[in-house]
Amino acid sequence: MAPRNNHLKYQVYRGEAYRQALELLAEEQASQDPPDLDVSRVRLEPINQAAVAASFNWGEEGALLSWEDVSYWKQKWPKGIDLALWYDVELCGMAYANPRDSKLTIKLILLEGKPDSSHPLKGYVLPIALTAIDAFARMSKLKWIEVQDPASGAIPWYCENGFEFDDERRLVISVEDE
């Protein structure tokens, strides 16, 4: 397959991963009485200039990661997935994961939620991002999601969401089988 078609293939995978993550969120919310949030107001999009600009409004505690570099990384390594998680016009989180040259593992390179504890998707950023990355990894026939250089304070949160340290001290989770 020509490289150009590969880029299109991964673009389709990203769109399908966004759709699956939102579909699962809608199913989970429908089973709650009452639901925690209005899923119709949640959207996943690629990280673009609008998302990067919105992250600068997170204040001194936010946008600690180099989100402006993601555009370059997406061009250099098109086999990855990036997502901006919005609730209406409020950016609540972003994530970037890429397998680089691995045929087994996709690395979660960047993940950040808006530090404002009152944002509407507090507690949902990692689970939604993980669902999308997992779907993307399945379509890409990868076996593991690995957190690259996890912040020590975030490790318990990753572990609560199913990650474990493997024998090589990598923080990983197995990709779900369909």
C-alpha positions as a Markdown table, in Angstrom:
| # | Residue | x | y | z |
|---|---|---|---|---|
| 1 | Met | 0.0 | 0.0 | 0.0 |
| 2 | Ala | 1.3 | 3.4 | -0.9 |
| 3 | Pro | 2.3 | 5.7 | 2.0 |
| 4 | Arg | -0.4 | 8.2 | 1.0 |
| 5 | Asn | -3.0 | 5.5 | 1.3 |
| 6 | Asn | -1.5 | 4.5 | 4.7 |
| 7 | His | -2.0 | 8.1 | 5.9 |
| 8 | Leu | -5.7 | 7.9 | 4.9 |
| 9 | Lys | -6.1 | 4.5 | 6.6 |
| 10 | Tyr | -4.8 | 5.9 | 9.9 |
| 11 | Gln | -7.1 | 9.0 | 9.5 |
| 12 | Val | -10.0 | 6.6 | 9.1 |
| 13 | Tyr | -8.9 | 4.7 | 12.2 |
| 14 | Arg | -8.7 | 7.9 | 14.2 |
| 15 | Gly | -12.2 | 8.9 | 13.2 |
| 16 | Glu | -13.6 | 5.5 | 14.1 |
| 17 | Ala | -11.7 | 5.5 | 17.4 |
| 18 | Tyr | -13.3 | 8.9 | 18.3 |
| 19 | Arg | -16.7 | 7.5 | 17.4 |
| 20 | Gln | -16.3 | 4.3 | 19.5 |
| 21 | Ala | -15.1 | 6.3 | 22.5 |
| 22 | Leu | -18.1 | 8.6 | 22.4 |
| 23 | Glu | -20.4 | 5.6 | 21.8 |
| 24 | Leu | -19.1 | 3.8 | 24.9 |
| 25 | Leu | -19.4 | 7.0 | 26.9 |
| 26 | Ala | -23.1 | 7.4 | 25.8 |
| 27 | Glu | -23.8 | 3.7 | 26.7 |
| 28 | Glu | -22.2 | 4.2 | 30.2 |
| 29 | Gln | -24.1 | 7.4 | 30.8 |
| 30 | Ala | -27.4 | 5.9 | 29.6 |
| 31 | Ser | -27.1 | 3.2 | 32.3 |
| 32 | Gln | -26.8 | 5.8 | 35.1 |
| 33 | Asp | -29.8 | 7.3 | 36.7 |
| 34 | Pro | -29.4 | 10.2 | 36.4 |
| 35 | Pro | -26.5 | 10.5 | 33.9 |
| 36 | Asp | -23.4 | 12.5 | 35.1 |
| 37 | Leu | -23.2 | 14.5 | 31.9 |
| 38 | Asp | -24.9 | 15.4 | 28.6 |
| 39 | Val | -22.9 | 13.3 | 26.1 |
| 40 | Ser | -24.4 | 15.3 | 23.2 |
| 41 | Arg | -22.1 | 18.1 | 24.4 |
| 42 | Val | -18.9 | 16.0 | 24.3 |
| 43 | Arg | -16.8 | 15.9 | 21.2 |
| 44 | Leu | -13.4 | 14.4 | 20.2 |
| 45 | Glu | -11.4 | 16.1 | 17.5 |
| 46 | Pro | -7.8 | 16.1 | 16.3 |
| 47 | Ile | -5.5 | 18.5 | 18.1 |
| 48 | Asn | -5.4 | 21.6 | 16.1 |
| 49 | Gln | -4.5 | 25.3 | 16.5 |
| 50 | Ala | -7.8 | 26.0 | 18.3 |
| 51 | Ala | -7.1 | 23.3 | 20.9 |
| 52 | Val | -3.6 | 24.4 | 21.4 |
| 53 | Ala | -4.7 | 28.0 | 21.8 |
| 54 | Ala | -7.5 | 26.9 | 24.3 |
| 55 | Ser | -4.9 | 25.1 | 26.3 |
| 56 | Phe | -3.0 | 28.3 | 26.9 |
| 57 | Asn | -6.1 | 29.6 | 28.7 |
| 58 | Trp | -5.7 | 26.9 | 31.3 |
| 59 | Gly | -3.6 | 29.2 | 33.4 |
| 60 | Glu | -0.2 | 28.7 | 35.1 |
| 61 | Glu | -1.1 | 25.2 | 36.3 |
| 62 | Gly | -2.2 | 24.0 | 32.8 |
| 63 | Ala | -0.8 | 23.3 | 29.4 |
| 64 | Leu | 2.4 | 22.0 | 31.0 |
| 65 | Leu | 3.1 | 19.8 | 28.0 |
| 66 | Ser | 4.3 | 20.7 | 24.5 |
| 67 | Trp | 1.0 | 20.6 | 22.6 |
| 68 | Glu | 2.2 | 22.9 | 19.9 |
| 69 | Asp | 4.7 | 20.2 | 18.8 |
| 70 | Val | 1.9 | 17.7 | 18.1 |
| 71 | Ser | 1.3 | 19.1 | 14.6 |
| 72 | Tyr | 4.9 | 18.4 | 13.6 |
| 73 | Trp | 4.8 | 14.9 | 15.2 |
| 74 | Lys | 1.6 | 14.1 | 13.3 |
| 75 | Gln | 3.4 | 14.9 | 10.0 |
| 76 | Lys | 6.5 | 13.0 | 10.9 |
| 77 | Trp | 4.7 | 9.9 | 12.5 |
| 78 | Pro | 1.3 | 9.7 | 10.8 |
| 79 | Lys | 0.5 | 6.3 | 12.5 |
| 80 | Gly | -0.6 | 7.9 | 15.8 |
| 81 | Ile | -3.7 | 9.3 | 17.3 |
| 82 | Asp | -4.2 | 12.7 | 18.8 |
| 83 | Leu | -7.4 | 13.9 | 20.5 |
| 84 | Ala | -8.7 | 17.1 | 21.9 |
| 85 | Leu | -11.6 | 16.5 | 24.3 |
| 86 | Trp | -14.2 | 19.2 | 24.3 |
| 87 | Tyr | -17.4 | 19.9 | 26.3 |
| 88 | Asp | -19.2 | 22.5 | 24.3 |
| 89 | Val | -16.6 | 25.2 | 23.7 |
| 90 | Glu | -14.5 | 24.2 | 26.8 |
| 91 | Leu | -11.3 | 22.2 | 26.1 |
| 92 | Cys | -11.1 | 19.6 | 28.9 |
| 93 | Gly | -8.2 | 17.5 | 27.9 |
| 94 | Met | -5.8 | 16.4 | 25.2 |
| 95 | Ala | -3.8 | 13.2 | 24.4 |
| 96 | Tyr | -1.3 | 12.0 | 21.9 |
| 97 | Ala | -0.2 | 8.4 | 21.3 |
| 98 | Asn | 2.0 | 6.9 | 18.6 |
| 99 | Pro | 3.5 | 3.4 | 17.9 |
| 100 | Arg | 6.5 | 5.0 | 16.1 |
| 101 | Asp | 8.1 | 1.9 | 14.6 |
| 102 | Ser | 6.7 | -0.7 | 17.0 |
| 103 | Lys | 4.4 | -3.4 | 15.8 |
| 104 | Leu | 3.3 | -4.3 | 19.3 |
| 105 | Thr | 3.0 | -1.1 | 21.4 |
| 106 | Ile | 1.5 | 2.3 | 21.1 |
| 107 | Lys | 3.0 | 4.8 | 23.5 |
| 108 | Leu | 0.8 | 7.4 | 25.3 |
| 109 | Ile | 3.3 | 10.2 | 24.9 |
| 110 | Leu | 1.2 | 13.2 | 26.2 |
| 111 | Leu | -2.0 | 13.3 | 28.2 |
| 112 | Glu | -3.3 | 16.3 | 30.1 |
| 113 | Gly | -6.6 | 17.4 | 31.5 |
| 114 | Lys | -7.6 | 20.9 | 32.3 |
| 115 | Pro | -6.4 | 21.6 | 35.8 |
| 116 | Asp | -9.6 | 23.4 | 36.8 |
| 117 | Ser | -11.3 | 20.9 | 39.1 |
| 118 | Ser | -14.7 | 22.2 | 38.1 |
| 119 | His | -14.5 | 21.4 | 34.4 |
| 120 | Pro | -17.4 | 19.1 | 33.3 |
| 121 | Leu | -15.2 | 16.2 | 32.2 |
| 122 | Lys | -13.2 | 15.9 | 35.4 |
| 123 | Gly | -12.4 | 12.2 | 35.9 |
| 124 | Tyr | -13.3 | 11.4 | 32.4 |
| 125 | Val | -10.3 | 12.6 | 30.4 |
| 126 | Leu | -8.1 | 9.5 | 30.9 |
| 127 | Pro | -11.0 | 6.9 | 30.5 |
| 128 | Ile | -12.2 | 8.6 | 27.3 |
| 129 | Ala | -8.7 | 9.0 | 25.9 |
| 130 | Leu | -7.9 | 5.5 | 26.8 |
| 131 | Thr | -11.0 | 4.1 | 25.1 |
| 132 | Ala | -10.1 | 6.0 | 21.9 |
| 133 | Ile | -6.4 | 4.9 | 22.0 |
| 134 | Asp | -7.5 | 1.3 | 22.7 |
| 135 | Ala | -9.8 | 1.3 | 19.7 |
| 136 | Phe | -7.1 | 2.8 | 17.5 |
| 137 | Ala | -4.6 | 0.2 | 18.7 |
| 138 | Arg | -7.0 | -2.6 | 18.0 |
| 139 | Met | -7.5 | -1.4 | 14.4 |
| 140 | Ser | -3.7 | -1.0 | 14.1 |
| 141 | Lys | -3.3 | -4.6 | 15.4 |
| 142 | Leu | -1.2 | -3.5 | 18.4 |
| 143 | Lys | -1.1 | -5.4 | 21.6 |
| 144 | Trp | -0.1 | -2.9 | 24.3 |
| 145 | Ile | -0.6 | 0.7 | 25.4 |
| 146 | Glu | 2.4 | 2.0 | 27.3 |
| 147 | Val | 2.6 | 5.3 | 29.2 |
| 148 | Gln | 5.9 | 7.0 | 28.2 |
| 149 | Asp | 7.6 | 8.7 | 31.2 |
| 150 | Pro | 4.5 | 8.8 | 33.5 |
| 151 | Ala | 4.5 | 11.6 | 36.0 |
| 152 | Ser | 4.9 | 10.0 | 39.4 |
| 153 | Gly | 1.7 | 11.7 | 40.7 |
| 154 | Ala | -0.3 | 10.3 | 37.9 |
| 155 | Ile | 0.8 | 6.7 | 38.3 |
| 156 | Pro | -1.9 | 5.8 | 40.8 |
| 157 | Trp | -4.6 | 7.2 | 38.5 |
| 158 | Tyr | -3.2 | 5.1 | 35.6 |
| 159 | Cys | -3.2 | 2.0 | 37.8 |
| 160 | Glu | -6.8 | 2.7 | 38.9 |
| 161 | Asn | -7.6 | 2.6 | 35.2 |
| 162 | Gly | -6.0 | -0.8 | 34.5 |
| 163 | Phe | -2.3 | -0.1 | 33.9 |
| 164 | Glu | 0.4 | -2.2 | 35.6 |
| 165 | Phe | 4.2 | -2.2 | 35.6 |
| 166 | Asp | 5.5 | -5.1 | 33.5 |
| 167 | Asp | 8.8 | -7.0 | 34.0 |
| 168 | Glu | 10.7 | -4.2 | 32.2 |
| 169 | Arg | 9.1 | -1.5 | 34.5 |
| 170 | Arg | 7.0 | -0.1 | 31.7 |
| 171 | Leu | 3.5 | 1.1 | 32.7 |
| 172 | Val | 1.3 | -0.8 | 30.3 |
| 173 | Ile | -2.2 | -2.1 | 29.7 |
| 174 | Ser | -3.2 | -4.8 | 27.3 |
| 175 | Val | -5.3 | -3.8 | 24.3 |
| 176 | Glu | -8.8 | -5.1 | 24.6 |
| 177 | Asp | -9.9 | -7.9 | 22.3 |
| 178 | Glu | -13.0 | -7.2 | 20.3 |
